[in-house]
Structure formats: C-alpha cells, structure tokens
PDB file of C-alpha atoms in Angstrom:
ATOM      1  CA  MET A   1      -3.384  14.565 -15.951  1.00 65.00           C
ATOM      2  CA  ASP A   2      -6.475  16.697 -15.378  1.00 66.00           C
ATOM      3  CA  SER A   3      -6.107  18.815 -12.244  1.00 75.00           C
ATOM      4  CA  ASN A   4      -9.882  19.367 -12.346  1.00 87.00           C
ATOM      5  CA  GLN A   5     -10.582  15.634 -12.199  1.00 94.00           C
ATOM      6  CA  ASN A   6     -12.081  14.704  -8.838  1.00 96.00           C
ATOM      7  CA  LEU A   7     -10.404  11.903  -6.923  1.00 97.00           C
ATOM      8  CA  LEU A   8     -11.224  10.543  -3.480  1.00 97.00           C
ATOM      9  CA  VAL A   9      -8.393   8.771  -1.649  1.00 97.00           C
ATOM     10  CA  ILE A  10      -9.028   6.837   1.576  1.00 97.00           C
ATOM     11  CA  ILE A  11      -5.915   5.840   3.503  1.00 96.00           C
ATOM     12  CA  GLY A  12      -5.013   4.595   6.963  1.00 93.00           C
ATOM     13  CA  PRO A  13      -3.453   1.684   8.829  1.00 93.00           C
ATOM     14  CA  THR A  14      -4.547  -1.916   8.482  1.00 91.00           C
ATOM     15  CA  ALA A  15      -7.825  -2.847  10.263  1.00 92.00           C
ATOM     16  CA  VAL A  16      -8.950   0.767  10.776  1.00 94.00           C
ATOM     17  CA  GLY A  17     -12.102   0.392   8.645  1.00 92.00           C
ATOM     18  CA  LYS A  18     -11.143   1.614   5.152  1.00 94.00           C
ATOM     19  CA  THR A  19     -13.142  -1.044   3.283  1.00 94.00           C
ATOM     20  CA  LYS A  20     -16.414  -0.314   5.068  1.00 93.00           C
ATOM     21  CA  LEU A  21     -16.063   3.434   4.571  1.00 95.00           C
ATOM     22  CA  SER A  22     -15.070   3.134   0.913  1.00 96.00           C
ATOM     23  CA  ILE A  23     -18.203   1.132   0.057  1.00 96.00           C
ATOM     24  CA  GLU A  24     -20.340   3.762   1.760  1.00 95.00           C
ATOM     25  CA  MET A  25     -18.601   6.585  -0.124  1.00 96.00           C
ATOM     26  CA  ALA A  26     -18.905   4.744  -3.458  1.00 96.00           C
ATOM     27  CA  LYS A  27     -22.650   4.312  -2.931  1.00 96.00           C
ATOM     28  CA  ARG A  28     -23.117   7.965  -1.983  1.00 95.00           C
ATOM     29  CA  TYR A  29     -21.084   9.481  -4.788  1.00 96.00           C
ATOM     30  CA  ASN A  30     -21.539   7.010  -7.650  1.00 95.00           C
ATOM     31  CA  GLY A  31     -17.970   5.775  -7.314  1.00 97.00           C
ATOM     32  CA  GLU A  32     -15.786   2.875  -8.319  1.00 97.00           C
ATOM     33  CA  ILE A  33     -12.956   1.646  -6.110  1.00 98.00           C
ATOM     34  CA  ILE A  34      -9.311   1.174  -7.055  1.00 97.00           C
ATOM     35  CA  SER A  35      -7.265  -0.914  -4.632  1.00 96.00           C
ATOM     36  CA  GLY A  36      -4.241   0.931  -3.269  1.00 94.00           C
ATOM     37  CA  ASP A  37      -2.783  -2.200  -1.700  1.00 92.00           C
ATOM     38  CA  SER A  38       0.407  -3.641  -3.181  1.00 88.00           C
ATOM     39  CA  MET A  39      -0.483  -7.236  -2.227  1.00 92.00           C
ATOM     40  CA  GLN A  40      -4.187  -7.501  -3.118  1.00 94.00           C
ATOM     41  CA  ILE A  41      -3.118  -7.581  -6.761  1.00 95.00           C
ATOM     42  CA  TYR A  42      -2.150 -11.251  -6.331  1.00 95.00           C
ATOM     43  CA  ARG A  43      -4.546 -14.088  -7.139  1.00 95.00           C
ATOM     44  CA  GLY A  44      -4.968 -16.733  -4.479  1.00 94.00           C
ATOM     45  CA  MET A  45      -3.820 -14.418  -1.697  1.00 96.00           C
ATOM     46  CA  ASP A  46      -7.200 -13.488  -0.274  1.00 96.00           C
ATOM     47  CA  ILE A  47      -7.279 -14.185   3.449  1.00 96.00           C
ATOM     48  CA  GLY A  48      -3.793 -12.955   4.334  1.00 95.00           C
ATOM     49  CA  THR A  49      -4.265  -9.653   2.477  1.00 94.00           C
ATOM     50  CA  ALA A  50      -7.765  -9.069   3.930  1.00 93.00           C
ATOM     51  CA  LYS A  51      -9.082  -8.796   0.379  1.00 95.00           C
ATOM     52  CA  VAL A  52     -12.581  -7.377   0.041  1.00 93.00           C
ATOM     53  CA  THR A  53     -15.150 -10.156  -0.524  1.00 92.00           C
ATOM     54  CA  LYS A  54     -17.914 -10.171  -3.131  1.00 93.00           C
ATOM     55  CA  ASP A  55     -20.501  -9.698  -0.385  1.00 94.00           C
ATOM     56  CA  GLU A  56     -18.596  -6.756   1.101  1.00 93.00           C
ATOM     57  CA  MET A  57     -18.407  -5.078  -2.319  1.00 95.00           C
ATOM     58  CA  GLU A  58     -22.212  -4.669  -2.359  1.00 95.00           C
ATOM     59  CA  GLY A  59     -22.103  -4.476  -6.153  1.00 95.00           C
ATOM     60  CA  ILE A  60     -19.525  -1.669  -6.254  1.00 97.00           C
ATOM     61  CA  PRO A  61     -16.915  -2.274  -8.999  1.00 97.00           C
ATOM     62  CA  HIS A  62     -13.389  -2.843  -7.651  1.00 97.00           C
ATOM     63  CA  HIS A  63     -10.194  -2.570  -9.714  1.00 97.00           C
ATOM     64  CA  LEU A  64      -6.569  -3.768  -9.420  1.00 96.00           C
ATOM     65  CA  ILE A  65      -7.501  -6.855  -7.425  1.00 97.00           C
ATOM     66  CA  ASP A  66      -6.410 -10.327  -8.644  1.00 96.00           C
ATOM     67  CA  ILE A  67      -4.432  -9.038 -11.633  1.00 96.00           C
ATOM     68  CA  LYS A  68      -1.143 -10.873 -11.036  1.00 95.00           C
ATOM     69  CA  GLU A  69       0.080 -14.378 -10.278  1.00 95.00           C
ATOM     70  CA  PRO A  70       2.006 -14.715  -6.975  1.00 94.00           C
ATOM     71  CA  ALA A  71       5.246 -15.492  -8.840  1.00 93.00           C
ATOM     72  CA  GLU A  72       5.156 -12.158 -10.688  1.00 92.00           C
ATOM     73  CA  ASN A  73       6.811  -8.968  -9.509  1.00 85.00           C
ATOM     74  CA  PHE A  74       4.937  -5.688  -9.325  1.00 86.00           C
ATOM     75  CA  SER A  75       6.547  -2.254  -9.210  1.00 83.00           C
ATOM     76  CA  VAL A  76       5.496   1.211  -8.113  1.00 83.00           C
ATOM     77  CA  ALA A  77       5.923   2.357 -11.724  1.00 82.00           C
ATOM     78  CA  GLU A  78       3.507  -0.298 -12.999  1.00 90.00           C
ATOM     79  CA  PHE A  79       1.008   0.552 -10.265  1.00 91.00           C
ATOM     80  CA  GLN A  80       1.224   4.248 -11.141  1.00 91.00           C
ATOM     81  CA  LEU A  81       0.556   3.536 -14.827  1.00 92.00           C
ATOM     82  CA  LEU A  82      -2.378   1.179 -14.192  1.00 95.00           C
ATOM     83  CA  VAL A  83      -4.086   3.379 -11.596  1.00 96.00           C
ATOM     84  CA  ARG A  84      -3.836   6.588 -13.608  1.00 95.00           C
ATOM     85  CA  LYS A  85      -5.373   4.721 -16.550  1.00 96.00           C
ATOM     86  CA  LYS A  86      -8.195   3.425 -14.314  1.00 97.00           C
ATOM     87  CA  ILE A  87      -8.865   6.926 -12.958  1.00 97.00           C
ATOM     88  CA  ASN A  88      -9.415   8.131 -16.520  1.00 96.00           C
ATOM     89  CA  GLU A  89     -11.627   5.167 -17.424  1.00 97.00           C
ATOM     90  CA  ILE A  90     -13.833   5.612 -14.355  1.00 97.00           C
ATOM     91  CA  ALA A  91     -14.089   9.375 -14.880  1.00 96.00           C
ATOM     92  CA  GLN A  92     -15.108   8.891 -18.514  1.00 95.00           C
ATOM     93  CA  LYS A  93     -18.092   6.875 -17.270  1.00 95.00           C
ATOM     94  CA  GLY A  94     -19.144   9.883 -15.180  1.00 94.00           C
ATOM     95  CA  LYS A  95     -18.215   8.144 -11.948  1.00 96.00           C
ATOM     96  CA  LEU A  96     -15.973   9.138  -9.038  1.00 97.00           C
ATOM     97  CA  PRO A  97     -12.638   7.259  -8.815  1.00 97.00           C
ATOM     98  CA  ILE A  98     -11.871   6.212  -5.217  1.00 98.00           C
ATOM     99  CA  ILE A  99      -8.429   4.875  -4.289  1.00 97.00           C
ATOM    100  CA  VAL A 100      -8.468   2.840  -1.075  1.00 97.00           C
ATOM    101  CA  GLY A 101      -5.485   1.298   0.629  1.00 92.00           C
ATOM    102  CA  GLY A 102      -2.546   1.389   2.940  1.00 87.00           C
ATOM    103  CA  THR A 103       0.528   1.217   0.700  1.00 88.00           C
ATOM    104  CA  GLY A 104       1.688   4.800   1.033  1.00 86.00           C
ATOM    105  CA  LEU A 105       4.441   4.899  -1.573  1.00 84.00           C
ATOM    106  CA  TYR A 106       2.164   3.399  -4.228  1.00 88.00           C
ATOM    107  CA  ILE A 107      -0.657   5.872  -3.616  1.00 91.00           C
ATOM    108  CA  GLN A 108       1.776   8.773  -3.401  1.00 88.00           C
ATOM    109  CA  SER A 109       3.217   7.841  -6.796  1.00 87.00           C
ATOM    110  CA  VAL A 110      -0.200   8.201  -8.415  1.00 92.00           C
ATOM    111  CA  ILE A 111      -1.520  11.438  -6.980  1.00 93.00           C
ATOM    112  CA  TYR A 112       1.672  13.549  -6.950  1.00 88.00           C
ATOM    113  CA  ASP A 113       3.819  14.689  -9.849  1.00 79.00           C
ATOM    114  CA  TYR A 114       7.262  13.388  -8.922  1.00 63.00           C
ATOM    115  CA  GLN A 115      10.097  13.555 -11.405  1.00 60.00           C
ATOM    116  CA  PHE A 116      13.243  11.481 -10.962  1.00 53.00           C
ATOM    117  CA  SER A 117      14.541  11.965 -14.487  1.00 54.00           C
ATOM    118  CA  ASP A 118      16.437  15.105 -13.481  1.00 58.00           C
ATOM    119  CA  VAL A 119      18.688  13.087 -11.148  1.00 67.00           C
ATOM    120  CA  PRO A 120      21.640  12.325 -13.412  1.00 69.00           C
ATOM    121  CA  GLY A 121      22.995   8.814 -13.715  1.00 75.00           C
ATOM    122  CA  ASP A 122      26.445   7.651 -12.706  1.00 78.00           C
ATOM    123  CA  GLU A 123      27.263   4.974 -15.246  1.00 82.00           C
ATOM    124  CA  VAL A 124      30.545   3.952 -13.592  1.00 84.00           C
ATOM    125  CA  PHE A 125      28.929   3.621 -10.139  1.00 85.00           C
ATOM    126  CA  ARG A 126      26.024   1.666 -11.607  1.00 86.00           C
ATOM    127  CA  GLN A 127      28.338  -0.764 -13.406  1.00 88.00           C
ATOM    128  CA  GLU A 128      30.350  -1.242 -10.224  1.00 89.00           C
ATOM    129  CA  LEU A 129      27.201  -2.226  -8.348  1.00 91.00           C
ATOM    130  CA  GLU A 130      26.036  -4.484 -11.182  1.00 91.00           C
ATOM    131  CA  GLU A 131      29.336  -6.344 -11.045  1.00 90.00           C
ATOM    132  CA  ARG A 132      29.446  -6.443  -7.245  1.00 89.00           C
ATOM    133  CA  VAL A 133      25.937  -7.830  -6.883  1.00 91.00           C
ATOM    134  CA  LYS A 134      27.054 -10.865  -8.923  1.00 91.00           C
ATOM    135  CA  VAL A 135      29.566 -11.571  -6.166  1.00 91.00           C
ATOM    136  CA  ILE A 136      27.768 -10.565  -2.970  1.00 93.00           C
ATOM    137  CA  GLY A 137      24.187 -11.392  -4.050  1.00 92.00           C
ATOM    138  CA  ASN A 138      20.887  -9.514  -4.134  1.00 92.00           C
ATOM    139  CA  GLU A 139      20.222  -9.686  -0.394  1.00 91.00           C
ATOM    140  CA  ALA A 140      23.587  -8.174   0.517  1.00 92.00           C
ATOM    141  CA  LEU A 141      23.117  -5.248  -1.876  1.00 93.00           C
ATOM    142  CA  HIS A 142      19.615  -4.706  -0.543  1.00 92.00           C
ATOM    143  CA  GLN A 143      21.094  -4.651   2.982  1.00 92.00           C
ATOM    144  CA  GLU A 144      23.349  -1.796   1.888  1.00 91.00           C
ATOM    145  CA  LEU A 145      20.261   0.127   0.803  1.00 92.00           C
ATOM    146  CA  ILE A 146      18.605  -0.588   4.165  1.00 91.00           C
ATOM    147  CA  GLU A 147      21.571   1.024   5.885  1.00 90.00           C
ATOM    148  CA  VAL A 148      21.417   4.309   3.918  1.00 91.00           C
ATOM    149  CA  ASP A 149      17.731   4.499   2.916  1.00 90.00           C
ATOM    150  CA  PRO A 150      15.569   2.084   4.962  1.00 88.00           C
ATOM    151  CA  GLU A 151      12.340   3.733   3.785  1.00 84.00           C
ATOM    152  CA  SER A 152      12.978   2.976   0.112  1.00 85.00           C
ATOM    153  CA  ALA A 153      14.363  -0.471   0.955  1.00 87.00           C
ATOM    154  CA  ALA A 154      11.074  -1.389   2.652  1.00 83.00           C
ATOM    155  CA  HIS A 155       9.269  -0.946  -0.679  1.00 78.00           C
ATOM    156  CA  ILE A 156      11.857  -2.489  -3.006  1.00 86.00           C
ATOM    157  CA  HIS A 157      12.218  -6.256  -3.237  1.00 84.00           C
ATOM    158  CA  PRO A 158      15.842  -7.504  -3.002  1.00 88.00           C
ATOM    159  CA  ASN A 159      15.455  -9.195  -6.396  1.00 87.00           C
ATOM    160  CA  ASN A 160      14.555  -5.902  -8.065  1.00 87.00           C
ATOM    161  CA  VAL A 161      18.244  -5.137  -8.458  1.00 90.00           C
ATOM    162  CA  ARG A 162      17.703  -2.320 -10.952  1.00 87.00           C
ATOM    163  CA  ARG A 163      15.597  -0.321  -8.486  1.00 87.00           C
ATOM    164  CA  VAL A 164      17.951  -1.086  -5.576  1.00 91.00           C
ATOM    165  CA  ILE A 165      20.867   0.251  -7.625  1.00 91.00           C
ATOM    166  CA  ARG A 166      18.900   3.347  -8.681  1.00 88.00           C
ATOM    167  CA  ALA A 167      18.002   4.139  -5.054  1.00 88.00           C
ATOM    168  CA  LEU A 168      21.672   3.800  -4.054  1.00 91.00           C
ATOM    169  CA  GLU A 169      22.619   5.957  -7.025  1.00 87.00           C
ATOM    170  CA  ILE A 170      20.244   8.747  -5.939  1.00 86.00           C
ATOM    171  CA  VAL A 171      21.755   8.712  -2.438  1.00 87.00           C
ATOM    172  CA  LYS A 172      25.295   8.900  -3.872  1.00 85.00           C
ATOM    173  CA  LEU A 173      24.528  11.696  -6.330  1.00 82.00           C
ATOM    174  CA  THR A 174      22.233  13.900  -4.233  1.00 80.00           C
ATOM    175  CA  GLY A 175      23.261  13.086  -0.686  1.00 83.00           C
ATOM    176  CA  LYS A 176      19.569  12.516   0.011  1.00 82.00           C
ATOM    177  CA  THR A 177      17.334   9.469   0.212  1.00 83.00           C
ATOM    178  CA  MET A 178      14.685   9.085  -2.464  1.00 76.00           C
ATOM    179  CA  GLN A 179      12.022  10.457  -0.098  1.00 73.00           C
ATOM    180  CA  GLU A 180      14.193  13.378   1.010  1.00 76.00           C
ATOM    181  CA  TYR A 181      14.800  14.222  -2.621  1.00 73.00           C
ATOM    182  CA  GLN A 182      11.049  14.092  -3.299  1.00 66.00           C
ATOM    183  CA  ARG A 183      10.407  16.596  -0.532  1.00 64.00           C
ATOM    184  CA  THR A 184      12.775  19.114  -2.152  1.00 65.00           C
ATOM    185  CA  GLN A 185      10.725  18.989  -5.352  1.00 61.00           C
ATOM    186  CA  LEU A 186       7.563  20.541  -3.869  1.00 53.00           C
ATOM    187  CA  PRO A 187       5.350  18.223  -5.921  1.00 70.00           C
ATOM    188  CA  GLU A 188       1.838  19.185  -6.907  1.00 79.00           C
ATOM    189  CA  LEU A 189      -1.291  17.090  -6.753  1.00 87.00           C
ATOM    190  CA  LEU A 190      -2.242  15.896 -10.234  1.00 91.00           C
ATOM    191  CA  TYR A 191      -5.953  15.676  -9.438  1.00 94.00           C
ATOM    192  CA  ASN A 192      -8.526  17.589  -7.424  1.00 95.00           C
ATOM    193  CA  THR A 193      -7.997  15.260  -4.495  1.00 95.00           C
ATOM    194  CA  ALA A 194      -9.886  14.729  -1.260  1.00 96.00           C
ATOM    195  CA  LEU A 195      -7.395  12.838   0.893  1.00 95.00           C
ATOM    196  CA  VAL A 196      -9.241  11.163   3.769  1.00 97.00           C
ATOM    197  CA  GLY A 197      -7.187   9.509   6.497  1.00 95.00           C
ATOM    198  CA  LEU A 198      -8.643   7.180   9.111  1.00 95.00           C
ATOM    199  CA  THR A 199      -7.000   6.825  12.489  1.00 95.00           C
ATOM    200  CA  MET A 200      -7.845   5.184  15.797  1.00 94.00           C
ATOM    201  CA  GLU A 201      -6.664   5.095  19.405  1.00 95.00           C
ATOM    202  CA  ARG A 202      -3.625   2.812  19.355  1.00 94.00           C
ATOM    203  CA  GLU A 203      -4.719   0.180  21.879  1.00 95.00           C
ATOM    204  CA  MET A 204      -8.042  -0.256  20.132  1.00 95.00           C
ATOM    205  CA  LEU A 205      -6.381  -0.473  16.705  1.00 95.00           C
ATOM    206  CA  TYR A 206      -3.937  -3.094  17.972  1.00 96.00           C
ATOM    207  CA  ASN A 207      -6.803  -5.112  19.463  1.00 96.00           C
ATOM    208  CA  ARG A 208      -8.600  -4.974  16.109  1.00 96.00           C
ATOM    209  CA  ILE A 209      -5.445  -6.142  14.346  1.00 97.00           C
ATOM    210  CA  ASN A 210      -5.054  -9.082  16.753  1.00 97.00           C
ATOM    211  CA  THR A 211      -8.704 -10.016  16.267  1.00 97.00           C
ATOM    212  CA  ARG A 212      -8.335  -9.792  12.496  1.00 96.00           C
ATOM    213  CA  VAL A 213      -5.353 -12.168  12.562  1.00 97.00           C
ATOM    214  CA  GLU A 214      -7.339 -14.653  14.654  1.00 97.00           C
ATOM    215  CA  LEU A 215     -10.195 -14.396  12.145  1.00 97.00           C
ATOM    216  CA  MET A 216      -7.774 -15.006   9.256  1.00 97.00           C
ATOM    217  CA  VAL A 217      -6.565 -18.155  10.989  1.00 97.00           C
ATOM    218  CA  ALA A 218     -10.148 -19.317  11.547  1.00 98.00           C
ATOM    219  CA  GLU A 219     -11.002 -18.647   7.892  1.00 97.00           C
ATOM    220  CA  GLY A 220      -8.183 -20.895   6.654  1.00 97.00           C
ATOM    221  CA  LEU A 221      -5.026 -18.809   6.351  1.00 97.00           C
ATOM    222  CA  LEU A 222      -2.831 -21.864   6.899  1.00 97.00           C
ATOM    223  CA  ASP A 223      -4.374 -23.726   3.944  1.00 97.00           C
ATOM    224  CA  GLU A 224      -4.084 -20.618   1.744  1.00 97.00           C
ATOM    225  CA  VAL A 225      -0.368 -20.271   2.503  1.00 97.00           C
ATOM    226  CA  LYS A 226       0.183 -24.032   2.150  1.00 97.00           C
ATOM    227  CA  GLY A 227      -1.153 -23.774  -1.403  1.00 96.00           C
ATOM    228  CA  LEU A 228       1.600 -21.282  -2.255  1.00 96.00           C
ATOM    229  CA  TYR A 229       4.227 -23.196  -0.282  1.00 96.00           C
ATOM    230  CA  GLN A 230       3.455 -26.414  -2.155  1.00 95.00           C
ATOM    231  CA  GLN A 231       3.970 -24.587  -5.462  1.00 94.00           C
ATOM    232  CA  ASP A 232       7.519 -23.919  -4.223  1.00 91.00           C
ATOM    233  CA  LEU A 233       6.899 -20.183  -4.420  1.00 91.00           C
ATOM    234  CA  ARG A 234       9.638 -18.776  -2.273  1.00 87.00           C
ATOM    235  CA  ASP A 235      12.010 -16.147  -3.598  1.00 81.00           C
ATOM    236  CA  CYS A 236       9.372 -13.731  -4.864  1.00 86.00           C
ATOM    237  CA  GLN A 237       7.803 -10.428  -3.863  1.00 85.00           C
ATOM    238  CA  SER A 238       4.409 -11.785  -2.835  1.00 90.00           C
ATOM    239  CA  ILE A 239       5.759 -14.180  -0.209  1.00 91.00           C
ATOM    240  CA  GLN A 240       7.473 -11.306   1.610  1.00 86.00           C
ATOM    241  CA  ALA A 241       4.009 -10.023   2.574  1.00 90.00           C
ATOM    242  CA  ILE A 242       2.960  -9.981   6.213  1.00 94.00           C
ATOM    243  CA  GLY A 243       0.709 -12.967   6.733  1.00 94.00           C
ATOM    244  CA  TYR A 244       2.718 -15.201   4.421  1.00 95.00           C
ATOM    245  CA  LYS A 245       6.355 -15.017   5.485  1.00 94.00           C
ATOM    246  CA  GLU A 246       5.382 -15.857   9.097  1.00 96.00           C
ATOM    247  CA  ILE A 247       3.450 -18.967   8.036  1.00 97.00           C
ATOM    248  CA  TYR A 248       6.291 -19.994   5.738  1.00 96.00           C
ATOM    249  CA  ALA A 249       8.586 -19.973   8.780  1.00 96.00           C
ATOM    250  CA  TYR A 250       6.159 -22.378  10.479  1.00 97.00           C
ATOM    251  CA  LEU A 251       5.913 -24.629   7.410  1.00 97.00           C
ATOM    252  CA  ASP A 252       9.733 -24.656   7.228  1.00 96.00           C
ATOM    253  CA  GLY A 253       9.786 -25.895  10.837  1.00 97.00           C
ATOM    254  CA  ARG A 254      11.660 -22.816  12.057  1.00 97.00           C
ATOM    255  CA  VAL A 255       8.944 -21.738  14.533  1.00 97.00           C
ATOM    256  CA  THR A 256       5.918 -23.274  16.248  1.00 98.00           C
ATOM    257  CA  TRP A 257       2.386 -22.457  15.115  1.00 98.00           C
ATOM    258  CA  SER A 258       1.814 -20.319  18.193  1.00 97.00           C
ATOM    259  CA  GLU A 259       5.038 -18.399  17.525  1.00 97.00           C
ATOM    260  CA  ALA A 260       4.069 -17.849  13.885  1.00 97.00           C
ATOM    261  CA  VAL A 261       0.673 -16.386  14.822  1.00 98.00           C
ATOM    262  CA  ASP A 262       2.205 -14.184  17.511  1.00 97.00           C
ATOM    263  CA  GLN A 263       4.809 -12.961  15.024  1.00 97.00           C
ATOM    264  CA  LEU A 264       2.070 -12.223  12.484  1.00 97.00           C
ATOM    265  CA  LYS A 265       0.196 -10.125  15.031  1.00 97.00           C
ATOM    266  CA  GLN A 266       3.339  -8.269  16.050  1.00 96.00           C
ATOM    267  CA  ASN A 267       4.423  -7.590  12.454  1.00 95.00           C
ATOM    268  CA  SER A 268       0.924  -6.362  11.584  1.00 95.00           C
ATOM    269  CA  ARG A 269       0.924  -3.956  14.537  1.00 95.00           C
ATOM    270  CA  ARG A 270       4.367  -2.650  13.606  1.00 94.00           C
ATOM    271  CA  TYR A 271       3.251  -2.207  10.002  1.00 92.00           C
ATOM    272  CA  ALA A 272       0.216  -0.193  11.127  1.00 93.00           C
ATOM    273  CA  LYS A 273       2.515   2.106  13.080  1.00 92.00           C
ATOM    274  CA  ARG A 274       4.776   2.574  10.040  1.00 89.00           C
ATOM    275  CA  GLN A 275       1.745   3.280   7.834  1.00 89.00           C
ATOM    276  CA  LEU A 276       0.539   6.063  10.130  1.00 90.00           C
ATOM    277  CA  THR A 277       4.016   7.602  10.291  1.00 88.00           C
ATOM    278  CA  TRP A 278       4.317   7.524   6.506  1.00 85.00           C
ATOM    279  CA  PHE A 279       0.949   9.156   5.838  1.00 88.00           C
ATOM    280  CA  ARG A 280       1.481  11.857   8.442  1.00 87.00           C
ATOM    281  CA  ASN A 281       4.906  12.754   7.090  1.00 82.00           C
ATOM    282  CA  LYS A 282       4.317  12.444   3.352  1.00 78.00           C
ATOM    283  CA  MET A 283       0.814  13.625   2.534  1.00 82.00           C
ATOM    284  CA  ASP A 284      -1.535  16.492   3.252  1.00 84.00           C
ATOM    285  CA  VAL A 285      -4.245  14.348   4.832  1.00 92.00           C
ATOM    286  CA  GLU A 286      -7.560  15.300   6.464  1.00 95.00           C
ATOM    287  CA  TRP A 287      -7.675  12.929   9.452  1.00 96.00           C
ATOM    288  CA  PHE A 288     -10.810  11.405  10.951  1.00 95.00           C
ATOM    289  CA  GLU A 289     -10.819   9.654  14.304  1.00 94.00           C
ATOM    290  CA  MET A 290     -12.589   6.258  14.062  1.00 93.00           C
ATOM    291  CA  THR A 291     -12.194   5.053  17.665  1.00 91.00           C
ATOM    292  CA  ASP A 292     -15.930   5.348  18.381  1.00 86.00           C
ATOM    293  CA  VAL A 293     -16.948   2.481  16.094  1.00 76.00           C
ATOM    294  CA  ASN A 294     -20.499   2.552  17.447  1.00 82.00           C
ATOM    295  CA  ASN A 295     -21.009   6.019  15.998  1.00 87.00           C
ATOM    296  CA  PHE A 296     -20.239   5.147  12.366  1.00 89.00           C
ATOM    297  CA  PRO A 297     -23.197   7.131  10.919  1.00 90.00           C
ATOM    298  CA  LYS A 298     -21.871  10.305  12.565  1.00 92.00           C
ATOM    299  CA  LYS A 299     -18.407   9.681  11.100  1.00 93.00           C
ATOM    300  CA  ILE A 300     -19.923   9.092   7.669  1.00 93.00           C
ATOM    301  CA  ALA A 301     -21.670  12.461   7.951  1.00 93.00           C
ATOM    302  CA  GLU A 302     -18.413  14.225   8.976  1.00 94.00           C
ATOM    303  CA  ILE A 303     -16.398  12.661   6.176  1.00 96.00           C
ATOM    304  CA  SER A 304     -19.157  13.293   3.622  1.00 96.00           C
ATOM    305  CA  HIS A 305     -19.249  16.964   4.596  1.00 95.00           C
ATOM    306  CA  TYR A 306     -15.500  17.226   3.986  1.00 96.00           C
ATOM    307  CA  VAL A 307     -15.636  15.328   0.662  1.00 96.00           C
ATOM    308  CA  GLU A 308     -18.567  17.382  -0.658  1.00 96.00           C
ATOM    309  CA  GLY A 309     -16.801  20.634   0.222  1.00 94.00           C
ATOM    310  CA  LYS A 310     -13.469  19.559  -1.219  1.00 94.00           C
ATOM    311  CA  LEU A 311     -14.740  18.002  -4.452  1.00 95.00           C
ATOM    312  CA  GLN A 312     -17.935  20.055  -4.891  1.00 90.00           C
ATOM    313  CA  VAL A 313     -20.033  16.907  -5.241  1.00 92.00           C
ATOM    314  CA  LYS A 314     -23.445  15.972  -3.887  1.00 89.00           C
ATOM    315  CA  SER A 315     -24.656  12.708  -2.418  1.00 88.00           C
ATOM    316  CA  ASN A 316     -26.863  10.851  -4.893  1.00 80.00           C
ATOM    317  CA  THR A 317     -28.320   8.223  -2.601  1.00 59.00           C
ATOM    318  CA  TYR A 318     -29.138  10.018   0.625  1.00 50.00           C
TER     319      TYR A 318
END
C-alpha cells in the first residue's frame, strides 16, 4: 500500500446524506466512488439497500455495486481485496478514490493494517468445534459467538462456519474479542486518508429513516423482496439484510404488513445507532453535523476545507 496515496472516506449512519455528499465531493475533486456497503454488492436488491440510482450518480463512476448474485456469500476479506485493487486502479487514472458507506468493519478492513496471522491456531479446539457444529448446527455455534463476541457475530453469517470458529478461537487464545485484539495492535492507516463522518440530531435522523422506509415501500419494496422469495432464496447472507428479513416474515405469514413495516423502521433506527457507536469507537473520524439540511452549501464548504487541508488537493470545478 502507498501511504502517500490520497483516499477520501465518507461514513455515517443510514439516511444521513452520504450519497448526496459523495457525488458533490467526486465532482469537486475528480473522484470515483467505491461502495462501502456490504449489501449493495447484490444484484436485484436495489430498493431495500437504498442503492444509488443512475440519475443520482450524475455520471460519476461507482464501483462494487451489483457484483454478486443474492445467493452468493461475501466476506470482509474479499471486500478488502477488491477495494484495495479499485483504489489502485482509480489512482492510476489520476483520480481520487472515495469510499462511501456505512458498514464499519468492511471499511476498517481496507484502510487499516490489521494482522491476524500472529494469533496462533489451536488445531484441537478447531477440530472440536468442527465436529460439534455437525451436531448442534450452524445457528447454535453462531449463538455461542454472540454470547462472547457479539460485535464480530453481527458481521459474520451463521453459515460462514470457518469465520465463526476463527472468531471463537481468537477469544479462547487471547482472552479478547477480535475487536479488542485489533485495538492492542495500534494499527496504522495504509493511505493518506481523510475520514469524514456525517452525523445528525437523533430525532431528525430517525424521522428521515422512517420516511425513507415509507418511500421504499412506495417504490415497490414488496415486489422486490417477493422476487427473491419466489426464487426460494432463504438461508443466505443477503436475506439477513434489514429490509429483506422483515418482509420475508410477512410473506411467511408470521407478521402482518403493518408489523413488518414497523419492524423495518425499528431495525433501521437501531442499526443507525450501532453504526454511530462503531465509527466513534473504532476510527479517528472528523465529524460534521448535518442536522441543518437547508444549509447544505455551507456544510459542503466546511467539509471541502477539511478535505483540501488533509489531502492537499484543490477543487477542480468550483
């Protein structure tokens, strides 16, 4: 990795305004955008993941969107590999790479130099778990990880047994969760990174999230999820996403439509809260308050001033 390579990263909770800002930044600094969202990689999952539309892109190239089928799994390791490759490709064109998204662990894996190879393996423990999972099942083993390391469990699908076992192995061998172990490593940024975080007064953010869910419903979320449901896509990573699992419960007849939508709103609000907690605890972020949505030009100016100072770049369109 080139520590002199400029990289702009825009993070924040769902519905805070990352897409709008990222387009503006890409236009100003001749940038291309890399999605930092673990679910926008899936084809056919557009409405529920609030995927950027062609019109919203305003001609700005976007990467790592629609690269997987919903039945396929996608890991942090694969994301890390693909994004680092894209950063190099964009930089070689003389453009500014801009990562935009809300999946903290994925973004963290790209911009920091974390090494897990120095945690030794415990072959006997691993084999014990491999044998036990055949008896108790993937979900039960994943539940064990939730109990000792809920943060890692939230980002590892129950069917990714290898990663579940490795996370349990790290806890057993180090006495620390994966994230606690990371913090002891004092990792360094791999790029010259401007890390921009967007935040908003909680009540306003929650209102925006509720409104976004209602808009998703109006735009045809039910039909989108039905398309996946009718393919009998069920026990896979993509369907665990907020916006899909709630509608599946409705299609299964387990809840009413009203209950499904309410649950979707509630889960989205809770996710936003978890996102903010993650970013504040895990990354050295420069935060910008976006509550005053009517003063967007002023916020653009503030953020641009920070980016230009941090990356030593100049606006090329203003």
